[in-house]
C-alpha cells in the first residue's frame, strides 16, 4: 500500500496545486478520522505553512440529518458531493468494512463528476475497489486494527502532502 499511498499523495498535491480540494468521508470512527485528516491539512500537520483546501463531509449535522430524513442515509455524502464536489478534487473514503451504502453512493457520484476517488479500508472489502482510483487496504479484519492502520496511513499522507507542497513553494520562491 505504500506505493499506492505515495501515488495518492501526488494526486492530492496536484489537486491542491490546481486550486482543488481534498474531501474526506467516513462513518463512525472513520468519520472522526475524516475530520482529523481534514484538520491536519487546513491547520497544520508538522510545519508552519498556509492552509490547504480540505473538508470532512461528516461535520454538518443539519445537512446530514436533513438529507437523511428527506432522501435516506444512503445519500448523506453523495448529496454533499453533488453540491460542492468539482472535477479535479480528490475524495478519500474511509470505511473499515467497505460495504457502507452511503460511502459507495458517494464514490459513484464522484466517478460521474470526475472526482478522483481513494479508499482506506480493510482486507475484507470488495465493493470499494472497482470505484477507487487509489485503493489502500489495511490487511486485517479487526475494526480496531483497521482504524489504527488508517490513522497511521492518514498521517503519512498528510505529512507527504505538506512536505511536498512546502518544498514546491520554496523552489518557487
PDB file of N, CA, C and O in Angstrom, residues 17 165-173:
ATOM      1  N   UNK A  17      -2.519  22.014  -5.828  1.00  0.00           N
ATOM      2  CA  UNK A  17      -1.744  22.957  -6.639  1.00  0.00           C
ATOM      3  C   UNK A  17      -2.592  23.606  -7.720  1.00  0.00           C
ATOM      4  O   UNK A  17      -2.276  24.700  -8.197  1.00  0.00           O
ATOM      5  N   UNK A 165       4.273  20.076  -0.823  1.00  0.00           N
ATOM      6  CA  UNK A 165       3.802  21.422  -1.165  1.00  0.00           C
ATOM      7  C   UNK A 165       4.701  22.509  -0.600  1.00  0.00           C
ATOM      8  O   UNK A 165       4.938  23.530  -1.264  1.00  0.00           O
ATOM      9  N   UNK A 166       5.223  22.323   0.605  1.00  0.00           N
ATOM     10  CA  UNK A 166       6.150  23.300   1.184  1.00  0.00           C
ATOM     11  C   UNK A 166       7.420  23.354   0.330  1.00  0.00           C
ATOM     12  O   UNK A 166       7.922  24.441   0.016  1.00  0.00           O
ATOM     13  N   UNK A 167       7.912  22.193  -0.078  1.00  0.00           N
ATOM     14  CA  UNK A 167       9.120  22.151  -0.926  1.00  0.00           C
ATOM     15  C   UNK A 167       8.856  22.842  -2.265  1.00  0.00           C
ATOM     16  O   UNK A 167       9.697  23.600  -2.738  1.00  0.00           O
ATOM     17  N   UNK A 168       7.705  22.605  -2.865  1.00  0.00           N
ATOM     18  CA  UNK A 168       7.348  23.271  -4.124  1.00  0.00           C
ATOM     19  C   UNK A 168       7.311  24.784  -3.948  1.00  0.00           C
ATOM     20  O   UNK A 168       7.758  25.523  -4.821  1.00  0.00           O
ATOM     21  N   UNK A 169       6.762  25.233  -2.832  1.00  0.00           N
ATOM     22  CA  UNK A 169       6.687  26.672  -2.560  1.00  0.00           C
ATOM     23  C   UNK A 169       8.081  27.257  -2.388  1.00  0.00           C
ATOM     24  O   UNK A 169       8.367  28.349  -2.883  1.00  0.00           O
ATOM     25  N   UNK A 170       8.967  26.553  -1.705  1.00  0.00           N
ATOM     26  CA  UNK A 170      10.349  27.031  -1.517  1.00  0.00           C
ATOM     27  C   UNK A 170      11.078  27.114  -2.857  1.00  0.00           C
ATOM     28  O   UNK A 170      11.814  28.076  -3.102  1.00  0.00           O
ATOM     29  N   UNK A 171      10.869  26.118  -3.698  1.00  0.00           N
ATOM     30  CA  UNK A 171      11.517  26.118  -5.016  1.00  0.00           C
ATOM     31  C   UNK A 171      10.988  27.247  -5.898  1.00  0.00           C
ATOM     32  O   UNK A 171      11.720  27.788  -6.713  1.00  0.00           O
ATOM     33  N   UNK A 172       9.725  27.575  -5.714  1.00  0.00           N
ATOM     34  CA  UNK A 172       9.086  28.635  -6.497  1.00  0.00           C
ATOM     35  C   UNK A 172       9.638  30.011  -6.115  1.00  0.00           C
ATOM     36  O   UNK A 172       9.767  30.885  -6.951  1.00  0.00           O
ATOM     37  N   UNK A 173       9.937  30.189  -4.833  1.00  0.00           N
ATOM     38  CA  UNK A 173      10.431  31.481  -4.334  1.00  0.00           C
ATOM     39  C   UNK A 173      11.879  31.597  -4.569  1.00  0.00           C
ATOM     40  O   UNK A 173      12.763  31.799  -4.838  1.00  0.00           O
TER      41      UNK A 173
END
